[in-house]
Amino acid sequence: MPNPAQFARLLAAVKVLPGRGPHLYAFFGCMYYAAMRPAESIHLQKSQCRLPTSGWGLLNLKGGVVTPGTVWTDDGAVHEIHSPKRRAAKAARPVPIPPVLVRMLREHIRTFGVAPDGRLFRNAAGNYIDASAYGISWGRAREAALALDEHAIELAKRPYDLRHAVISFWLASGVDPAECARRAGQSIQVLFRCYAKFLAEARNHANRLIEESMQRWEAPMGDAEGDLAGPWPGNAPELLVRAGIPVGDIGSKGASRLTA
C-alpha cells in the first residue's frame, strides 16, 4: 500500500492530468483521507460536508452509487443508490476529515461548483462518474508518478487501494482499531482481515526502530564502579532479573536498584 508521501506524489500527478484530472483531484483525496469507497465518493453531496475555514471537518456519508446495469434495477436505470453497508437505509456514517481534505473540497466546490442535486463529482455531462473513466485517470497518474520499483510491486494498482492504504496508515499510527473500524464503516474483524495492509517502506522504518533499540541495549553497562550509564532504561537490570537473565556484576548502584 502507498504511504502518505507516495500518495501525495500520485495526487499531484492526478491534478495536472489534462481533461478530467483536476476534477478528480479531490475525488481521490476523499478515497484516501476519508477512507471512502468509490461509490461513496461518487455520491458525495455538499450537504454532507462540514468544511470549516480551519481545522478538521466532517463528512456524513449516506450511501453510495453503484452500477448494477439496467437489467438489475427496478426502474431500468444504469445506476442505483445504495444505503451504507450493513446499515439502515437512512443511517449516516460520520467521518472526521483532516484539514488537507477540507481545503481540497473547498477548492473543488469553488472551482467546479456542484451538480443540481448537490453532488460534488460528475462527468462533463453532469452525470455520475464512471468507474472506467476514473480508473483510466488513475492509471495515467501511476505511470507519471511512480518509479520502476514501485510499479514492480504494483503499488496502489487500483483506486480502491487508497481506502486500504489509509486504514493501514491509521492502524500503523496507533489509532484505536475500534475507531478505525467505525470511521471505515467496517467491523474490527473485517478491518484486520481485509484492510490492514503493509505500508510501502514501513519495513525500513521498523528496521531503524529495532536497530536504534539494539544499539541502546548494546551500550556499555557503566564504568569500573558499576554505574548504570548510557541509554539503558533505569529499570533495565530489574527487568532482566525478572526475566531470569543473568546480568553479572552490576555494581552497588545497580544492586540498590534491584533491591529497591
mmCIF file of N, CA, C and O in Angstrom, residues 29-45 47-50 57-65 82-97 101 160 162-164 166-167 170 178-187 191 195:
data_model
loop_
_atom_site.group_PDB
_atom_site.id
_atom_site.type_symbol
_atom_site.label_atom_id
_atom_site.label_comp_id
_atom_site.label_asym_id
_atom_site.label_seq_id
_atom_site.Cartn_x
_atom_site.Cartn_y
_atom_site.Cartn_z
ATOM 1 N N GLY A 29 -8.751 12.248 -3.286
ATOM 2 C CA GLY A 29 -8.446 12.681 -1.925
ATOM 3 C C GLY A 29 -9.452 12.141 -0.926
ATOM 4 O O GLY A 29 -9.086 11.732 0.187
ATOM 5 N N CYS A 30 -10.736 12.090 -1.305
ATOM 6 C CA CYS A 30 -11.766 11.540 -0.422
ATOM 7 C C CYS A 30 -11.522 10.057 -0.152
ATOM 8 O O CYS A 30 -11.701 9.575 0.976
ATOM 9 N N MET A 31 -11.106 9.338 -1.172
ATOM 10 C CA MET A 31 -10.901 7.902 -1.030
ATOM 11 C C MET A 31 -9.745 7.601 -0.091
ATOM 12 O O MET A 31 -9.743 6.579 0.602
ATOM 13 N N TYR A 32 -8.752 8.497 -0.048
ATOM 14 C CA TYR A 32 -7.608 8.267 0.841
ATOM 15 C C TYR A 32 -7.840 8.885 2.220
ATOM 16 O O TYR A 32 -7.852 8.184 3.222
ATOM 17 N N TYR A 33 -8.037 10.175 2.276
ATOM 18 C CA TYR A 33 -8.073 10.858 3.571
ATOM 19 C C TYR A 33 -9.315 10.518 4.403
ATOM 20 O O TYR A 33 -9.286 10.646 5.630
ATOM 21 N N ALA A 34 -10.411 10.085 3.747
ATOM 22 C CA ALA A 34 -11.630 9.738 4.487
ATOM 23 C C ALA A 34 -11.961 8.260 4.383
ATOM 24 O O ALA A 34 -13.016 7.839 4.861
ATOM 25 N N ALA A 35 -11.097 7.469 3.757
ATOM 26 C CA ALA A 35 -11.318 6.026 3.590
ATOM 27 C C ALA A 35 -12.662 5.740 2.932
ATOM 28 O O ALA A 35 -13.344 4.770 3.269
ATOM 29 N N MET A 36 -13.046 6.563 1.972
ATOM 30 C CA MET A 36 -14.336 6.392 1.312
ATOM 31 C C MET A 36 -14.244 5.366 0.195
ATOM 32 O O MET A 36 -13.240 5.280 -0.511
ATOM 33 N N ARG A 37 -15.303 4.600 0.038
ATOM 34 C CA ARG A 37 -15.424 3.710 -1.112
ATOM 35 C C ARG A 37 -15.669 4.568 -2.353
ATOM 36 O O ARG A 37 -16.244 5.656 -2.256
ATOM 37 N N PRO A 38 -15.278 4.085 -3.536
ATOM 38 C CA PRO A 38 -15.551 4.867 -4.760
ATOM 39 C C PRO A 38 -17.026 5.246 -4.893
ATOM 40 O O PRO A 38 -17.350 6.375 -5.277
ATOM 41 N N ALA A 39 -17.918 4.307 -4.565
ATOM 42 C CA ALA A 39 -19.351 4.594 -4.679
ATOM 43 C C ALA A 39 -19.773 5.731 -3.757
ATOM 44 O O ALA A 39 -20.662 6.525 -4.100
ATOM 45 N N GLU A 40 -19.143 5.822 -2.580
ATOM 46 C CA GLU A 40 -19.463 6.896 -1.646
ATOM 47 C C GLU A 40 -18.934 8.231 -2.147
ATOM 48 O O GLU A 40 -19.589 9.273 -1.971
ATOM 49 N N SER A 41 -17.767 8.216 -2.761
ATOM 50 C CA SER A 41 -17.212 9.458 -3.315
ATOM 51 C C SER A 41 -18.076 9.965 -4.466
ATOM 52 O O SER A 41 -18.318 11.171 -4.594
ATOM 53 N N ILE A 42 -18.541 9.053 -5.301
ATOM 54 C CA ILE A 42 -19.387 9.451 -6.423
ATOM 55 C C ILE A 42 -20.672 10.103 -5.922
ATOM 56 O O ILE A 42 -21.180 11.051 -6.524
ATOM 57 N N HIS A 43 -21.201 9.614 -4.823
ATOM 58 C CA HIS A 43 -22.489 10.081 -4.302
ATOM 59 C C HIS A 43 -22.363 11.292 -3.373
ATOM 60 O O HIS A 43 -23.373 11.880 -2.986
ATOM 61 N N LEU A 44 -21.144 11.684 -3.015
ATOM 62 C CA LEU A 44 -20.949 12.739 -2.016
ATOM 63 C C LEU A 44 -21.618 14.044 -2.441
ATOM 64 O O LEU A 44 -21.411 14.538 -3.550
ATOM 65 N N GLN A 45 -22.405 14.625 -1.524
ATOM 66 C CA GLN A 45 -23.108 15.873 -1.784
ATOM 67 C C GLN A 45 -22.633 16.961 -0.830
ATOM 68 O O GLN A 45 -22.148 16.675 0.274
ATOM 69 N N SER A 47 -24.268 18.914 0.975
ATOM 70 C CA SER A 47 -24.992 18.922 2.243
ATOM 71 C C SER A 47 -24.410 17.940 3.252
ATOM 72 O O SER A 47 -24.701 18.040 4.450
ATOM 73 N N GLN A 48 -23.600 16.989 2.792
ATOM 74 C CA GLN A 48 -22.979 16.007 3.679
ATOM 75 C C GLN A 48 -21.654 16.510 4.248
ATOM 76 O O GLN A 48 -21.056 15.818 5.076
ATOM 77 N N CYS A 49 -21.211 17.677 3.812
ATOM 78 C CA CYS A 49 -19.861 18.156 4.140
ATOM 79 C C CYS A 49 -19.904 19.309 5.130
ATOM 80 O O CYS A 49 -20.643 20.287 4.932
ATOM 81 N N ARG A 50 -19.116 19.191 6.167
ATOM 82 C CA ARG A 50 -18.841 20.318 7.064
ATOM 83 C C ARG A 50 -17.399 20.710 6.840
ATOM 84 O O ARG A 50 -16.474 19.981 7.217
ATOM 85 N N GLY A 57 -12.641 18.807 9.467
ATOM 86 C CA GLY A 57 -14.022 18.865 9.035
ATOM 87 C C GLY A 57 -14.715 17.540 9.300
ATOM 88 O O GLY A 57 -14.201 16.676 10.014
ATOM 89 N N LEU A 58 -15.884 17.363 8.705
ATOM 90 C CA LEU A 58 -16.667 16.146 8.929
ATOM 91 C C LEU A 58 -17.499 15.851 7.688
ATOM 92 O O LEU A 58 -18.092 16.747 7.091
ATOM 93 N N LEU A 59 -17.519 14.571 7.304
ATOM 94 C CA LEU A 59 -18.396 14.107 6.234
ATOM 95 C C LEU A 59 -19.413 13.151 6.830
ATOM 96 O O LEU A 59 -19.057 12.212 7.544
ATOM 97 N N ASN A 60 -20.691 13.378 6.548
ATOM 98 C CA ASN A 60 -21.754 12.458 6.959
ATOM 99 C C ASN A 60 -22.142 11.627 5.734
ATOM 100 O O ASN A 60 -22.951 12.055 4.909
ATOM 101 N N LEU A 61 -21.546 10.447 5.625
ATOM 102 C CA LEU A 61 -21.729 9.617 4.440
ATOM 103 C C LEU A 61 -23.048 8.865 4.522
ATOM 104 O O LEU A 61 -23.371 8.252 5.541
ATOM 105 N N LYS A 62 -23.793 8.919 3.430
ATOM 106 C CA LYS A 62 -25.141 8.327 3.408
ATOM 107 C C LYS A 62 -25.336 7.447 2.187
ATOM 108 O O LYS A 62 -26.225 7.671 1.369
ATOM 109 N N GLY A 63 -24.506 6.455 2.060
ATOM 110 C CA GLY A 63 -24.663 5.510 0.959
ATOM 111 C C GLY A 63 -23.826 5.885 -0.239
ATOM 112 O O GLY A 63 -23.031 6.828 -0.213
ATOM 113 N N GLY A 64 -23.993 5.121 -1.308
ATOM 114 C CA GLY A 64 -23.182 5.345 -2.496
ATOM 115 C C GLY A 64 -23.908 4.918 -3.759
ATOM 116 O O GLY A 64 -24.966 4.282 -3.718
ATOM 117 N N VAL A 65 -23.311 5.282 -4.877
ATOM 118 C CA VAL A 65 -23.885 4.984 -6.185
ATOM 119 C C VAL A 65 -23.188 3.760 -6.768
ATOM 120 O O VAL A 65 -21.956 3.726 -6.881
ATOM 121 N N HIS A 82 -27.372 2.990 -3.103
ATOM 122 C CA HIS A 82 -27.484 2.016 -2.028
ATOM 123 C C HIS A 82 -27.213 2.685 -0.693
ATOM 124 O O HIS A 82 -26.401 3.607 -0.604
ATOM 125 N N SER A 83 -27.838 2.189 0.363
ATOM 126 C CA SER A 83 -27.552 2.666 1.711
ATOM 127 C C SER A 83 -26.189 2.165 2.136
ATOM 128 O O SER A 83 -25.630 1.245 1.514
ATOM 129 N N PRO A 84 -25.600 2.748 3.190
ATOM 130 C CA PRO A 84 -24.296 2.279 3.661
ATOM 131 C C PRO A 84 -24.332 0.798 3.991
ATOM 132 O O PRO A 84 -25.348 0.261 4.419
ATOM 133 N N LYS A 85 -23.198 0.134 3.792
ATOM 134 C CA LYS A 85 -23.109 -1.298 4.048
ATOM 135 C C LYS A 85 -23.491 -1.627 5.486
ATOM 136 O O LYS A 85 -23.030 -0.999 6.434
ATOM 137 N N ARG A 86 -24.352 -2.652 5.614
ATOM 138 C CA ARG A 86 -24.755 -3.178 6.915
ATOM 139 C C ARG A 86 -25.362 -2.108 7.818
ATOM 140 O O ARG A 86 -25.214 -2.130 9.030
ATOM 141 N N ARG A 87 -26.028 -1.109 7.204
ATOM 142 C CA ARG A 87 -26.670 -0.056 7.986
ATOM 143 C C ARG A 87 -28.095 0.165 7.487
ATOM 144 O O ARG A 87 -28.430 -0.205 6.358
ATOM 145 N N ALA A 88 -28.897 0.796 8.321
ATOM 146 C CA ALA A 88 -30.260 1.109 7.922
ATOM 147 C C ALA A 88 -30.255 2.085 6.753
ATOM 148 O O ALA A 88 -29.273 2.810 6.524
ATOM 149 N N ALA A 89 -31.364 2.117 6.023
ATOM 150 C CA ALA A 89 -31.432 2.916 4.795
ATOM 151 C C ALA A 89 -31.126 4.389 5.033
ATOM 152 O O ALA A 89 -30.519 5.055 4.195
ATOM 153 N N LYS A 90 -31.549 4.936 6.184
ATOM 154 C CA LYS A 90 -31.367 6.359 6.449
ATOM 155 C C LYS A 90 -30.169 6.640 7.360
ATOM 156 O O LYS A 90 -29.973 7.774 7.802
ATOM 157 N N ALA A 91 -29.384 5.620 7.649
ATOM 158 C CA ALA A 91 -28.244 5.804 8.546
ATOM 159 C C ALA A 91 -27.127 6.578 7.856
ATOM 160 O O ALA A 91 -26.983 6.552 6.638
ATOM 161 N N ALA A 92 -26.344 7.275 8.653
ATOM 162 C CA ALA A 92 -25.193 8.012 8.145
ATOM 163 C C ALA A 92 -23.938 7.555 8.886
ATOM 164 O O ALA A 92 -24.017 7.078 10.017
ATOM 165 N N ARG A 93 -22.797 7.695 8.243
ATOM 166 C CA ARG A 93 -21.529 7.360 8.878
ATOM 167 C C ARG A 93 -20.683 8.633 8.962
ATOM 168 O O ARG A 93 -20.161 9.103 7.958
ATOM 169 N N PRO A 94 -20.569 9.228 10.140
ATOM 170 C CA PRO A 94 -19.749 10.434 10.263
ATOM 171 C C PRO A 94 -18.269 10.098 10.228
ATOM 172 O O PRO A 94 -17.801 9.227 10.957
ATOM 173 N N VAL A 95 -17.531 10.784 9.378
ATOM 174 C CA VAL A 95 -16.096 10.542 9.231
ATOM 175 C C VAL A 95 -15.354 11.875 9.363
ATOM 176 O O VAL A 95 -15.501 12.747 8.494
ATOM 177 N N PRO A 96 -14.575 12.069 10.419
ATOM 178 C CA PRO A 96 -13.751 13.283 10.506
ATOM 179 C C PRO A 96 -12.736 13.302 9.380
ATOM 180 O O PRO A 96 -12.182 12.258 9.004
ATOM 181 N N ILE A 97 -12.481 14.467 8.827
ATOM 182 C CA ILE A 97 -11.508 14.584 7.737
ATOM 183 C C ILE A 97 -10.447 15.621 8.107
ATOM 184 O O ILE A 97 -10.754 16.655 8.695
ATOM 185 N N LEU A 101 -7.844 17.647 3.444
ATOM 186 C CA LEU A 101 -9.008 17.300 2.623
ATOM 187 C C LEU A 101 -10.066 18.394 2.691
ATOM 188 O O LEU A 101 -10.760 18.641 1.696
ATOM 189 N N TYR A 160 -9.296 1.715 -5.406
ATOM 190 C CA TYR A 160 -9.811 1.205 -4.143
ATOM 191 C C TYR A 160 -8.679 0.943 -3.152
ATOM 192 O O TYR A 160 -8.906 0.927 -1.934
ATOM 193 N N LEU A 162 -6.571 2.897 -2.216
ATOM 194 C CA LEU A 162 -6.375 4.076 -1.373
ATOM 195 C C LEU A 162 -7.112 3.917 -0.048
ATOM 196 O O LEU A 162 -6.624 4.351 0.996
ATOM 197 N N ARG A 163 -8.266 3.311 -0.082
ATOM 198 C CA ARG A 163 -9.018 3.042 1.155
ATOM 199 C C ARG A 163 -8.229 2.071 2.032
ATOM 200 O O ARG A 163 -8.092 2.284 3.247
ATOM 201 N N HIS A 164 -7.701 1.019 1.443
ATOM 202 C CA HIS A 164 -6.867 0.078 2.185
ATOM 203 C C HIS A 164 -5.648 0.790 2.776
ATOM 204 O O HIS A 164 -5.248 0.527 3.914
ATOM 205 N N VAL A 166 -5.082 4.019 3.625
ATOM 206 C CA VAL A 166 -5.246 4.945 4.741
ATOM 207 C C VAL A 166 -5.673 4.213 6.002
ATOM 208 O O VAL A 166 -5.276 4.593 7.113
ATOM 209 N N ILE A 167 -6.475 3.150 5.873
ATOM 210 C CA ILE A 167 -6.832 2.374 7.060
ATOM 211 C C ILE A 167 -5.574 1.736 7.646
ATOM 212 O O ILE A 167 -5.382 1.722 8.867
ATOM 213 N N TRP A 170 -3.746 4.481 9.471
ATOM 214 C CA TRP A 170 -4.339 4.774 10.784
ATOM 215 C C TRP A 170 -3.872 3.757 11.817
ATOM 216 O O TRP A 170 -3.475 4.120 12.922
ATOM 217 N N ALA A 178 -10.892 0.022 17.074
ATOM 218 C CA ALA A 178 -12.339 0.238 17.089
ATOM 219 C C ALA A 178 -12.704 1.553 16.406
ATOM 220 O O ALA A 178 -13.704 1.637 15.681
ATOM 221 N N GLU A 179 -11.898 2.591 16.619
ATOM 222 C CA GLU A 179 -12.155 3.878 15.971
ATOM 223 C C GLU A 179 -11.878 3.785 14.478
ATOM 224 O O GLU A 179 -12.603 4.360 13.660
ATOM 225 N N CYS A 180 -10.824 3.059 14.092
ATOM 226 C CA CYS A 180 -10.545 2.841 12.665
ATOM 227 C C CYS A 180 -11.731 2.158 11.997
ATOM 228 O O CYS A 180 -12.156 2.540 10.905
ATOM 229 N N ALA A 181 -12.259 1.120 12.662
ATOM 230 C CA ALA A 181 -13.381 0.374 12.101
ATOM 231 C C ALA A 181 -14.615 1.260 11.980
ATOM 232 O O ALA A 181 -15.354 1.191 10.989
ATOM 233 N N ARG A 182 -14.846 2.103 12.991
ATOM 234 C CA ARG A 182 -16.016 2.976 12.956
ATOM 235 C C ARG A 182 -15.926 3.954 11.787
ATOM 236 O O ARG A 182 -16.891 4.161 11.048
ATOM 237 N N ARG A 183 -14.759 4.555 11.601
ATOM 238 C CA ARG A 183 -14.595 5.518 10.514
ATOM 239 C C ARG A 183 -14.707 4.846 9.155
ATOM 240 O O ARG A 183 -15.223 5.439 8.200
ATOM 241 N N ALA A 184 -14.211 3.624 9.068
ATOM 242 C CA ALA A 184 -14.232 2.905 7.791
ATOM 243 C C ALA A 184 -15.577 2.262 7.507
ATOM 244 O O ALA A 184 -15.836 1.826 6.383
ATOM 245 N N GLY A 185 -16.452 2.180 8.532
ATOM 246 C CA GLY A 185 -17.736 1.533 8.337
ATOM 247 C C GLY A 185 -17.619 0.035 8.218
ATOM 248 O O GLY A 185 -18.342 -0.595 7.436
ATOM 249 N N GLN A 186 -16.701 -0.557 8.998
ATOM 250 C CA GLN A 186 -16.473 -1.993 8.966
ATOM 251 C C GLN A 186 -16.404 -2.525 10.393
ATOM 252 O O GLN A 186 -16.194 -1.774 11.338
ATOM 253 N N SER A 187 -16.536 -3.839 10.518
ATOM 254 C CA SER A 187 -16.298 -4.465 11.810
ATOM 255 C C SER A 187 -14.793 -4.575 12.034
ATOM 256 O O SER A 187 -13.996 -4.501 11.082
ATOM 257 N N LEU A 191 -11.872 -5.425 9.364
ATOM 258 C CA LEU A 191 -10.795 -4.439 9.274
ATOM 259 C C LEU A 191 -9.429 -5.124 9.213
ATOM 260 O O LEU A 191 -8.609 -4.824 8.353
ATOM 261 N N TYR A 195 -8.349 -5.133 5.454
ATOM 262 C CA TYR A 195 -7.871 -3.773 5.236
ATOM 263 C C TYR A 195 -6.523 -3.453 5.869
ATOM 264 O O TYR A 195 -5.905 -2.451 5.510
#
